[in-house]
Amino acid sequence: MAEIPKKGGIYRSDDAGESWYLLTSDGRLWGRGSDFAEVKADPKNEDIVYSANVVMWKSKDGGKNWEGIKGAPGGDDYHRIWINPNNTNIIAIGLDQGGTITVNGGETYSSWYNQATAQFYHVSTDNAFPYNVYGGQQESGSVGIASRSNDGGITFREWHPVGVEEYGYVAADPLDPNIIYGGKITRFDKRTAQVQNISPTPVRDGKVRFIRTAPILFSPVDNKTLFFAGNIIFKTINGGSSWETISPDLTRTSWDIPASVGIYNTDEVKKMRQRGVVYSLAPSYQDLNVLWAGTDDGLIHITKDGGKNWKNITPTSITSWSKISMIDASRFDINTAYVAVNRIRVDDMTPHIYKTTDGGATWKKIINGLPNEPINSVREDAVRKGLLFAGSENAVYFSLDAGENWQSLRLNMPASSIRDLVIKDDDLVIGTHGRSFWILDNITPLRQINVNKAKETVLFKPQKAFRVRWNMNTDTPLPPEEPAGENPPDGAMIDYYLPNNSTAPVKLEILNTKGDIIRTFSSNDTLYTIPEVNIPLYWIRPQQILAATAGAHRFLWDMKYTPLNIPAAYPMTAIIHNTPPDATAPWVMPGNYKIRLTVNGQIQEQPLTITMDPRVKTSTIQWQRQHDLSMICYEGRKKSMDKFPAIYQKFTGLFNILESTEMAPTTQTEKAVKETQAELENLLKK
């Protein structure tokens, strides 16, 4: 395959490369050769040839005639071909969406939707509950996906395009999560799925340059102000109905030619027209008129008067051909910002993160502890000053001291290009270029770590826990073969740290506002026995015992009272590796609680607030009514369990009705509960 002006095509040699002749000049078969594409011949049949391009092509006559055997409008973009040398009908194809396999020479193919291989350029979230995660992905358009599913796992049911081109930023309206902005630039309405082009330059006249990852961000100070950038910056306060230009061209007018350009360093390159764009925007968290801007040709500017005047504040160490990959304005100080600089275009594979605390007058490089990897993103936490996160070409890192020292936060993440990351409430949300979205649930322990207390037991203050029903699916489960993301952990997350193995049992108690202990856990607890169930055991959620070993631990309390000591049963609506037993104890009421951790006789306590799922509109009075009726059933089951089986069955059925929903109990259910309670009391008197 040769991409040569006027002579491009697919060529064939029959003498081991000594001479070549043209088979076809059809541009569909070779036109992306400098970008991607590949030609492979069947190892057992020289006349069967495949060409990977925008479409996958096959020839059965030595390249004279070609047939498209896989592809789609818009282009899937096929990159690599592997043909099994022993059975040449088995072919693996690598493409922008992942991998696909045919076992019959291209007649049918496996799905690439079973692989978390989405290539995102940026990531953002909205203000819905549960919040949604957004991004533009290579060759597969945009996506909006819920961070939590009602069905126990995040599947294709939660995944939907949001009207943005494949590379674009996505910005949900902070005041209305149904309205999504993105690309260059559109407005999408989730309710109707309609997309409107709202570009400030609806007719491209060459006066404004845009990159495919054009920055789009709302001001955190004024949620109606939206910024959008090409080589100049635009602002709208009416959803794109009109725009104001608030900057001149902020890119370089001259540049050096680095050695990495190699043989392409010609006079034309030195004289080429201005091509830079604004690649990163960072609105201030304190002042609407302060805005930081970074370009893809290595300049940083700031305005403090809403764009009337701009100042070049680029550190002298940042040269042309550097990309200001990300700027993040501090949540705590108007003059502080953090900048990630990517210099791979000049063959510089080292990390570059800069910090200023004086509005860009001076800069400090903060990379101690980072490996020699390019850095794409940097963010400051919204709660703990000095807690930073950075994304490299391989992993996520964090710093507790404003970047003076870094350490890995990779954990279970695969090595992948981290293009962007955002802090949403208590979660760290990651956009990778190749391994889709990842969420690190509940970073509150990182916000509380005190490195000077590494030798002490620590019970961290837990985050606010939402009383959310983890799995409300009413149907048979999706097959385990269907790809699915994980829901957030099912319960209130309780984090603690032990400097050493405990010499005595560790105990965790949950207390209500009266000081009553309503639930107790111990490291001496034993696992319940799984009965002989008629399902494969891979459906069942692993049991958790309170840890007493040295290290950091997370324990989940399901926000319920102590379960009944009866054999476990499992629901039909299962989640692979994560199906809990049917509940036998009621939910506790939303409100304030206390958690008490006892380690080697030492007691630590922290407050815990439980909040109802904000989507639930049932009144507190009705929650209490549901709770009280459930408690009657719960206590009734205890009393009737081994004595009155008919009463026990009645209470069980009524308990299941009450606990299946947050809706107000019906009058007939309440009547049945009280009648069954009276029936039990009469039997106990005899």
Short mmCIF file of N, CA and C in Angstrom, two decimals, residues 523-671:
data_model
loop_
_atom_site.label_atom_id
_atom_site.label_comp_id
_atom_site.label_asym_id
_atom_site.label_seq_id
_atom_site.Cartn_x
_atom_site.Cartn_y
_atom_site.Cartn_z
N SER A 523 -14.65 -8.47 63.80
CA SER A 523 -13.71 -9.25 62.99
C SER A 523 -13.78 -10.73 63.34
N ASN A 524 -14.48 -11.06 64.44
CA ASN A 524 -14.70 -12.46 64.81
C ASN A 524 -15.97 -13.04 64.22
N ASP A 525 -16.72 -12.22 63.47
CA ASP A 525 -17.93 -12.74 62.83
C ASP A 525 -17.56 -13.89 61.89
N THR A 526 -18.51 -14.76 61.66
CA THR A 526 -18.30 -15.88 60.75
C THR A 526 -19.17 -15.71 59.51
N LEU A 527 -18.75 -16.29 58.43
CA LEU A 527 -19.52 -16.23 57.20
C LEU A 527 -20.77 -17.10 57.32
N TYR A 528 -21.88 -16.63 56.76
CA TYR A 528 -23.07 -17.47 56.76
C TYR A 528 -22.89 -18.61 55.76
N THR A 529 -23.61 -19.67 55.99
CA THR A 529 -23.52 -20.83 55.11
C THR A 529 -24.43 -20.64 53.91
N ILE A 530 -23.87 -20.78 52.74
CA ILE A 530 -24.68 -20.69 51.52
C ILE A 530 -25.41 -22.01 51.34
N PRO A 531 -26.73 -21.96 51.30
CA PRO A 531 -27.48 -23.22 51.15
C PRO A 531 -27.29 -23.83 49.76
N GLU A 532 -27.84 -24.99 49.56
CA GLU A 532 -27.76 -25.66 48.26
C GLU A 532 -28.73 -24.98 47.29
N VAL A 533 -28.23 -23.95 46.66
CA VAL A 533 -29.07 -23.14 45.77
C VAL A 533 -29.05 -23.70 44.36
N ASN A 534 -30.09 -23.37 43.61
CA ASN A 534 -30.22 -23.88 42.25
C ASN A 534 -29.72 -22.85 41.24
N ILE A 535 -28.58 -22.26 41.55
CA ILE A 535 -27.93 -21.30 40.65
C ILE A 535 -26.42 -21.51 40.74
N PRO A 536 -25.68 -21.16 39.69
CA PRO A 536 -24.21 -21.18 39.82
C PRO A 536 -23.77 -20.18 40.89
N LEU A 537 -22.76 -20.54 41.65
CA LEU A 537 -22.33 -19.71 42.77
C LEU A 537 -21.67 -18.40 42.33
N TYR A 538 -21.35 -18.29 41.03
CA TYR A 538 -20.71 -17.05 40.59
C TYR A 538 -21.66 -15.85 40.64
N TRP A 539 -22.93 -16.08 40.85
CA TRP A 539 -23.86 -14.95 40.98
C TRP A 539 -23.76 -14.28 42.34
N ILE A 540 -23.33 -15.01 43.37
CA ILE A 540 -23.48 -14.56 44.76
C ILE A 540 -22.38 -13.56 45.13
N ARG A 541 -22.80 -12.50 45.83
CA ARG A 541 -21.86 -11.47 46.30
C ARG A 541 -20.94 -12.05 47.37
N PRO A 542 -19.64 -11.81 47.28
CA PRO A 542 -18.72 -12.27 48.34
C PRO A 542 -19.10 -11.65 49.68
N GLN A 543 -18.97 -12.44 50.73
CA GLN A 543 -19.28 -11.93 52.06
C GLN A 543 -18.11 -11.12 52.61
N GLN A 544 -18.44 -10.17 53.47
CA GLN A 544 -17.43 -9.27 54.01
C GLN A 544 -17.36 -9.41 55.53
N ILE A 545 -16.15 -9.58 56.02
CA ILE A 545 -15.90 -9.61 57.46
C ILE A 545 -15.05 -8.38 57.81
N LEU A 546 -15.35 -7.76 58.91
CA LEU A 546 -14.58 -6.61 59.38
C LEU A 546 -13.11 -7.00 59.51
N ALA A 547 -12.22 -6.24 58.86
CA ALA A 547 -10.80 -6.59 58.84
C ALA A 547 -10.10 -6.15 60.12
N ALA A 548 -9.13 -6.96 60.56
CA ALA A 548 -8.33 -6.62 61.74
C ALA A 548 -6.85 -6.58 61.39
N THR A 549 -6.52 -6.58 60.11
CA THR A 549 -5.12 -6.57 59.68
C THR A 549 -4.65 -5.15 59.40
N ALA A 550 -3.36 -4.98 59.37
CA ALA A 550 -2.79 -3.66 59.12
C ALA A 550 -3.14 -3.18 57.71
N GLY A 551 -3.38 -1.87 57.61
CA GLY A 551 -3.67 -1.29 56.30
C GLY A 551 -4.96 -0.51 56.30
N ALA A 552 -5.31 -0.02 55.12
CA ALA A 552 -6.55 0.74 54.93
C ALA A 552 -7.66 -0.22 54.55
N HIS A 553 -8.83 -0.01 55.11
CA HIS A 553 -9.96 -0.92 54.90
C HIS A 553 -11.23 -0.11 54.65
N ARG A 554 -12.10 -0.69 53.82
CA ARG A 554 -13.42 -0.12 53.57
C ARG A 554 -14.46 -1.19 53.87
N PHE A 555 -15.39 -0.83 54.74
CA PHE A 555 -16.46 -1.76 55.13
C PHE A 555 -17.80 -1.15 54.73
N LEU A 556 -18.70 -1.99 54.24
CA LEU A 556 -20.01 -1.52 53.80
C LEU A 556 -21.08 -1.94 54.79
N TRP A 557 -21.84 -0.95 55.26
CA TRP A 557 -23.03 -1.22 56.04
C TRP A 557 -24.23 -0.99 55.13
N ASP A 558 -25.10 -1.96 55.05
CA ASP A 558 -26.23 -1.89 54.13
C ASP A 558 -27.35 -0.96 54.60
N MET A 559 -27.12 -0.25 55.71
CA MET A 559 -28.10 0.70 56.26
C MET A 559 -29.39 0.00 56.68
N LYS A 560 -29.21 -1.24 57.17
CA LYS A 560 -30.35 -2.01 57.66
C LYS A 560 -30.03 -2.56 59.04
N TYR A 561 -31.08 -2.99 59.71
CA TYR A 561 -30.91 -3.62 61.02
C TYR A 561 -30.32 -5.02 60.84
N THR A 562 -30.04 -5.70 61.95
CA THR A 562 -29.44 -7.02 61.92
C THR A 562 -30.36 -8.01 61.21
N PRO A 563 -29.86 -8.73 60.22
CA PRO A 563 -30.73 -9.67 59.49
C PRO A 563 -31.15 -10.85 60.37
N LEU A 564 -32.25 -11.46 59.99
CA LEU A 564 -32.71 -12.65 60.71
C LEU A 564 -31.75 -13.81 60.46
N ASN A 565 -31.63 -14.66 61.44
CA ASN A 565 -30.75 -15.82 61.34
C ASN A 565 -31.50 -16.97 60.68
N ILE A 566 -31.71 -16.83 59.38
CA ILE A 566 -32.41 -17.84 58.59
C ILE A 566 -31.57 -18.12 57.35
N PRO A 567 -31.79 -19.27 56.70
CA PRO A 567 -31.01 -19.58 55.49
C PRO A 567 -31.17 -18.50 54.43
N ALA A 568 -30.09 -18.19 53.77
CA ALA A 568 -30.11 -17.15 52.74
C ALA A 568 -30.88 -17.62 51.52
N ALA A 569 -31.60 -16.68 50.95
CA ALA A 569 -32.26 -16.91 49.66
C ALA A 569 -31.86 -15.77 48.73
N TYR A 570 -31.85 -16.04 47.44
CA TYR A 570 -31.34 -15.05 46.49
C TYR A 570 -32.40 -14.70 45.46
N PRO A 571 -32.45 -13.44 45.06
CA PRO A 571 -33.50 -13.01 44.14
C PRO A 571 -33.22 -13.44 42.70
N MET A 572 -34.27 -13.45 41.91
CA MET A 572 -34.13 -13.73 40.49
C MET A 572 -33.34 -12.62 39.79
N THR A 573 -33.48 -11.41 40.28
CA THR A 573 -32.87 -10.24 39.63
C THR A 573 -31.42 -10.12 40.07
N ALA A 574 -30.59 -11.02 39.56
CA ALA A 574 -29.23 -11.16 40.05
C ALA A 574 -28.25 -10.30 39.25
N ILE A 575 -27.10 -10.05 39.87
CA ILE A 575 -25.95 -9.39 39.24
C ILE A 575 -24.75 -10.31 39.43
N ILE A 576 -24.05 -10.62 38.36
CA ILE A 576 -22.95 -11.57 38.45
C ILE A 576 -21.91 -11.11 39.47
N HIS A 577 -21.54 -12.03 40.36
CA HIS A 577 -20.55 -11.81 41.43
C HIS A 577 -21.01 -10.77 42.45
N ASN A 578 -22.27 -10.34 42.40
CA ASN A 578 -22.66 -9.24 43.29
C ASN A 578 -24.13 -9.31 43.68
N THR A 579 -24.66 -10.51 43.88
CA THR A 579 -26.06 -10.67 44.26
C THR A 579 -26.15 -10.93 45.76
N PRO A 580 -26.70 -9.98 46.53
CA PRO A 580 -26.83 -10.21 47.98
C PRO A 580 -28.04 -11.08 48.27
N PRO A 581 -28.09 -11.66 49.47
CA PRO A 581 -29.30 -12.40 49.86
C PRO A 581 -30.51 -11.46 49.95
N ASP A 582 -31.69 -12.04 49.85
CA ASP A 582 -32.90 -11.25 50.07
C ASP A 582 -32.84 -10.62 51.46
N ALA A 583 -33.26 -9.36 51.53
CA ALA A 583 -33.23 -8.64 52.81
C ALA A 583 -34.24 -9.25 53.78
N THR A 584 -33.82 -9.35 55.04
CA THR A 584 -34.74 -9.83 56.09
C THR A 584 -34.90 -8.80 57.20
N ALA A 585 -34.19 -7.67 57.09
CA ALA A 585 -34.28 -6.61 58.10
C ALA A 585 -34.63 -5.29 57.42
N PRO A 586 -35.34 -4.40 58.11
CA PRO A 586 -35.76 -3.14 57.50
C PRO A 586 -34.59 -2.16 57.33
N TRP A 587 -34.80 -1.21 56.42
CA TRP A 587 -33.92 -0.05 56.32
C TRP A 587 -34.03 0.78 57.60
N VAL A 588 -32.93 1.39 57.99
CA VAL A 588 -33.01 2.40 59.03
C VAL A 588 -33.56 3.69 58.42
N MET A 589 -34.05 4.56 59.23
CA MET A 589 -34.58 5.83 58.75
C MET A 589 -33.45 6.77 58.33
N PRO A 590 -33.69 7.60 57.31
CA PRO A 590 -32.73 8.67 57.03
C PRO A 590 -32.56 9.53 58.27
N GLY A 591 -31.34 10.00 58.49
CA GLY A 591 -31.08 10.80 59.68
C GLY A 591 -29.62 10.71 60.09
N ASN A 592 -29.37 11.06 61.33
CA ASN A 592 -28.00 11.12 61.86
C ASN A 592 -27.70 9.90 62.73
N TYR A 593 -26.53 9.33 62.51
CA TYR A 593 -26.10 8.16 63.25
C TYR A 593 -24.66 8.36 63.71
N LYS A 594 -24.20 7.44 64.51
CA LYS A 594 -22.81 7.48 64.97
C LYS A 594 -22.19 6.11 64.71
N ILE A 595 -20.96 6.10 64.20
CA ILE A 595 -20.24 4.85 64.04
C ILE A 595 -19.12 4.82 65.08
N ARG A 596 -18.96 3.66 65.70
CA ARG A 596 -17.98 3.51 66.78
C ARG A 596 -17.07 2.33 66.45
N LEU A 597 -15.77 2.60 66.37
CA LEU A 597 -14.79 1.56 66.06
C LEU A 597 -13.94 1.31 67.29
N THR A 598 -13.85 0.05 67.69
CA THR A 598 -13.04 -0.34 68.84
C THR A 598 -11.90 -1.24 68.37
N VAL A 599 -10.67 -0.79 68.62
CA VAL A 599 -9.48 -1.53 68.22
C VAL A 599 -8.54 -1.61 69.42
N ASN A 600 -8.25 -2.84 69.88
CA ASN A 600 -7.36 -3.03 71.04
C ASN A 600 -7.79 -2.19 72.23
N GLY A 601 -9.10 -2.11 72.42
CA GLY A 601 -9.64 -1.38 73.56
C GLY A 601 -9.78 0.11 73.35
N GLN A 602 -9.24 0.64 72.27
CA GLN A 602 -9.33 2.08 71.99
C GLN A 602 -10.55 2.35 71.11
N ILE A 603 -11.31 3.38 71.47
CA ILE A 603 -12.56 3.68 70.78
C ILE A 603 -12.42 4.97 69.99
N GLN A 604 -12.90 4.93 68.75
CA GLN A 604 -13.01 6.13 67.93
C GLN A 604 -14.44 6.21 67.40
N GLU A 605 -14.94 7.43 67.28
CA GLU A 605 -16.31 7.63 66.81
C GLU A 605 -16.35 8.71 65.73
N GLN A 606 -17.30 8.55 64.82
CA GLN A 606 -17.53 9.54 63.77
C GLN A 606 -19.03 9.62 63.49
N PRO A 607 -19.50 10.81 63.10
CA PRO A 607 -20.92 10.93 62.72
C PRO A 607 -21.15 10.39 61.32
N LEU A 608 -22.34 9.90 61.09
CA LEU A 608 -22.75 9.42 59.77
C LEU A 608 -24.15 9.94 59.48
N THR A 609 -24.30 10.57 58.33
CA THR A 609 -25.62 11.06 57.91
C THR A 609 -26.13 10.21 56.77
N ILE A 610 -27.35 9.74 56.93
CA ILE A 610 -28.02 8.97 55.87
C ILE A 610 -29.11 9.84 55.28
N THR A 611 -29.08 9.99 53.96
CA THR A 611 -30.03 10.82 53.23
C THR A 611 -30.82 9.96 52.26
N MET A 612 -32.09 10.24 52.14
CA MET A 612 -32.92 9.50 51.20
C MET A 612 -32.52 9.83 49.78
N ASP A 613 -32.64 8.86 48.90
CA ASP A 613 -32.47 9.06 47.47
C ASP A 613 -33.24 10.32 47.06
N PRO A 614 -32.55 11.33 46.53
CA PRO A 614 -33.23 12.60 46.23
C PRO A 614 -34.31 12.50 45.16
N ARG A 615 -34.35 11.39 44.44
CA ARG A 615 -35.42 11.21 43.45
C ARG A 615 -36.73 10.81 44.10
N VAL A 616 -36.67 10.34 45.34
CA VAL A 616 -37.87 9.90 46.04
C VAL A 616 -38.61 11.12 46.59
N LYS A 617 -39.88 11.23 46.29
CA LYS A 617 -40.68 12.38 46.70
C LYS A 617 -41.65 12.05 47.83
N THR A 618 -41.59 10.84 48.32
CA THR A 618 -42.44 10.47 49.45
C THR A 618 -42.07 11.30 50.67
N SER A 619 -43.05 11.69 51.46
CA SER A 619 -42.80 12.55 52.61
C SER A 619 -42.13 11.79 53.75
N THR A 620 -41.48 12.54 54.63
CA THR A 620 -40.83 11.93 55.79
C THR A 620 -41.85 11.19 56.66
N ILE A 621 -43.05 11.72 56.74
CA ILE A 621 -44.09 11.05 57.53
C ILE A 621 -44.36 9.66 56.99
N GLN A 622 -44.39 9.54 55.67
CA GLN A 622 -44.66 8.24 55.07
C GLN A 622 -43.47 7.31 55.19
N TRP A 623 -42.24 7.86 55.13
CA TRP A 623 -41.07 7.01 55.37
C TRP A 623 -41.14 6.40 56.76
N GLN A 624 -41.50 7.24 57.73
CA GLN A 624 -41.60 6.76 59.11
C GLN A 624 -42.68 5.69 59.23
N ARG A 625 -43.78 5.92 58.54
CA ARG A 625 -44.87 4.94 58.56
C ARG A 625 -44.41 3.62 57.96
N GLN A 626 -43.72 3.70 56.85
CA GLN A 626 -43.20 2.48 56.23
C GLN A 626 -42.23 1.77 57.18
N HIS A 627 -41.34 2.57 57.80
CA HIS A 627 -40.35 2.00 58.73
C HIS A 627 -41.04 1.30 59.89
N ASP A 628 -42.03 1.96 60.47
CA ASP A 628 -42.69 1.40 61.65
C ASP A 628 -43.44 0.11 61.31
N LEU A 629 -44.11 0.09 60.17
CA LEU A 629 -44.81 -1.12 59.76
C LEU A 629 -43.83 -2.24 59.44
N SER A 630 -42.70 -1.90 58.82
CA SER A 630 -41.67 -2.91 58.54
C SER A 630 -41.11 -3.48 59.83
N MET A 631 -40.93 -2.62 60.84
CA MET A 631 -40.41 -3.09 62.12
C MET A 631 -41.40 -4.03 62.80
N ILE A 632 -42.69 -3.77 62.64
CA ILE A 632 -43.69 -4.68 63.19
C ILE A 632 -43.54 -6.06 62.55
N CYS A 633 -43.37 -6.08 61.23
CA CYS A 633 -43.19 -7.35 60.52
C CYS A 633 -41.89 -8.03 60.94
N TYR A 634 -40.84 -7.25 61.06
CA TYR A 634 -39.52 -7.75 61.44
C TYR A 634 -39.57 -8.41 62.82
N GLU A 635 -40.12 -7.70 63.79
CA GLU A 635 -40.22 -8.26 65.14
C GLU A 635 -41.20 -9.42 65.18
N GLY A 636 -42.25 -9.31 64.37
CA GLY A 636 -43.23 -10.40 64.32
C GLY A 636 -42.63 -11.68 63.76
N ARG A 637 -41.77 -11.55 62.79
CA ARG A 637 -41.12 -12.73 62.23
C ARG A 637 -40.22 -13.39 63.28
N LYS A 638 -39.52 -12.56 64.06
CA LYS A 638 -38.66 -13.11 65.11
C LYS A 638 -39.48 -13.94 66.10
N LYS A 639 -40.61 -13.39 66.50
CA LYS A 639 -41.43 -14.04 67.53
C LYS A 639 -42.16 -15.27 67.01
N SER A 640 -42.51 -15.27 65.72
CA SER A 640 -43.33 -16.37 65.20
C SER A 640 -42.52 -17.42 64.45
N MET A 641 -41.22 -17.18 64.30
CA MET A 641 -40.39 -17.98 63.41
C MET A 641 -40.52 -19.48 63.67
N ASP A 642 -40.38 -19.92 64.90
CA ASP A 642 -40.36 -21.35 65.21
C ASP A 642 -41.66 -21.82 65.88
N LYS A 643 -42.63 -20.88 66.00
CA LYS A 643 -43.84 -21.24 66.75
C LYS A 643 -45.10 -21.24 65.89
N PHE A 644 -45.22 -20.23 65.06
CA PHE A 644 -46.47 -20.05 64.33
C PHE A 644 -46.15 -19.83 62.84
N PRO A 645 -45.95 -20.89 62.08
CA PRO A 645 -45.52 -20.76 60.69
C PRO A 645 -46.48 -19.97 59.81
N ALA A 646 -47.76 -20.08 60.05
CA ALA A 646 -48.71 -19.33 59.23
C ALA A 646 -48.56 -17.83 59.45
N ILE A 647 -48.39 -17.44 60.72
CA ILE A 647 -48.18 -16.02 61.03
C ILE A 647 -46.85 -15.54 60.45
N TYR A 648 -45.84 -16.40 60.58
CA TYR A 648 -44.52 -16.06 60.03
C TYR A 648 -44.62 -15.78 58.53
N GLN A 649 -45.35 -16.62 57.82
CA GLN A 649 -45.49 -16.43 56.37
C GLN A 649 -46.23 -15.14 56.04
N LYS A 650 -47.24 -14.82 56.84
CA LYS A 650 -47.96 -13.56 56.62
C LYS A 650 -47.02 -12.36 56.80
N PHE A 651 -46.28 -12.37 57.89
CA PHE A 651 -45.35 -11.26 58.14
C PHE A 651 -44.28 -11.17 57.03
N THR A 652 -43.82 -12.33 56.57
CA THR A 652 -42.80 -12.33 55.51
C THR A 652 -43.33 -11.67 54.25
N GLY A 653 -44.54 -12.05 53.85
CA GLY A 653 -45.14 -11.46 52.65
C GLY A 653 -45.36 -9.97 52.79
N LEU A 654 -45.84 -9.55 53.96
CA LEU A 654 -46.09 -8.12 54.18
C LEU A 654 -44.79 -7.33 54.25
N PHE A 655 -43.77 -7.94 54.88
CA PHE A 655 -42.46 -7.27 54.93
C PHE A 655 -41.91 -7.04 53.52
N ASN A 656 -42.03 -8.04 52.67
CA ASN A 656 -41.53 -7.91 51.30
C ASN A 656 -42.27 -6.82 50.53
N ILE A 657 -43.55 -6.68 50.78
CA ILE A 657 -44.32 -5.61 50.13
C ILE A 657 -43.81 -4.25 50.58
N LEU A 658 -43.63 -4.10 51.88
CA LEU A 658 -43.22 -2.80 52.43
C LEU A 658 -41.80 -2.43 52.01
N GLU A 659 -40.93 -3.42 51.99
CA GLU A 659 -39.52 -3.13 51.73
C GLU A 659 -39.17 -3.06 50.25
N SER A 660 -40.13 -3.30 49.38
CA SER A 660 -39.84 -3.31 47.95
C SER A 660 -39.85 -1.92 47.33
N THR A 661 -40.27 -0.90 48.08
CA THR A 661 -40.43 0.42 47.49
C THR A 661 -40.37 1.50 48.56
N GLU A 662 -40.04 2.73 48.11
CA GLU A 662 -40.10 3.89 49.00
C GLU A 662 -41.47 4.58 48.93
N MET A 663 -42.37 4.04 48.15
CA MET A 663 -43.70 4.64 48.06
C MET A 663 -44.47 4.44 49.36
N ALA A 664 -45.39 5.32 49.60
CA ALA A 664 -46.17 5.25 50.83
C ALA A 664 -46.94 3.95 50.91
N PRO A 665 -46.95 3.28 52.07
CA PRO A 665 -47.70 2.03 52.20
C PRO A 665 -49.18 2.25 51.93
N THR A 666 -49.81 1.28 51.33
CA THR A 666 -51.25 1.38 51.09
C THR A 666 -52.01 1.14 52.39
N THR A 667 -53.22 1.63 52.44
CA THR A 667 -54.03 1.44 53.65
C THR A 667 -54.33 -0.03 53.89
N GLN A 668 -54.51 -0.80 52.81
CA GLN A 668 -54.81 -2.21 52.98
C GLN A 668 -53.61 -2.99 53.51
N THR A 669 -52.39 -2.56 53.11
CA THR A 669 -51.20 -3.22 53.65
C THR A 669 -51.06 -2.89 55.13
N GLU A 670 -51.27 -1.63 55.49
CA GLU A 670 -51.20 -1.24 56.90
C GLU A 670 -52.22 -2.02 57.73
N LYS A 671 -53.43 -2.16 57.20
CA LYS A 671 -54.47 -2.90 57.92
C LYS A 671 -54.05 -4.36 58.12
#
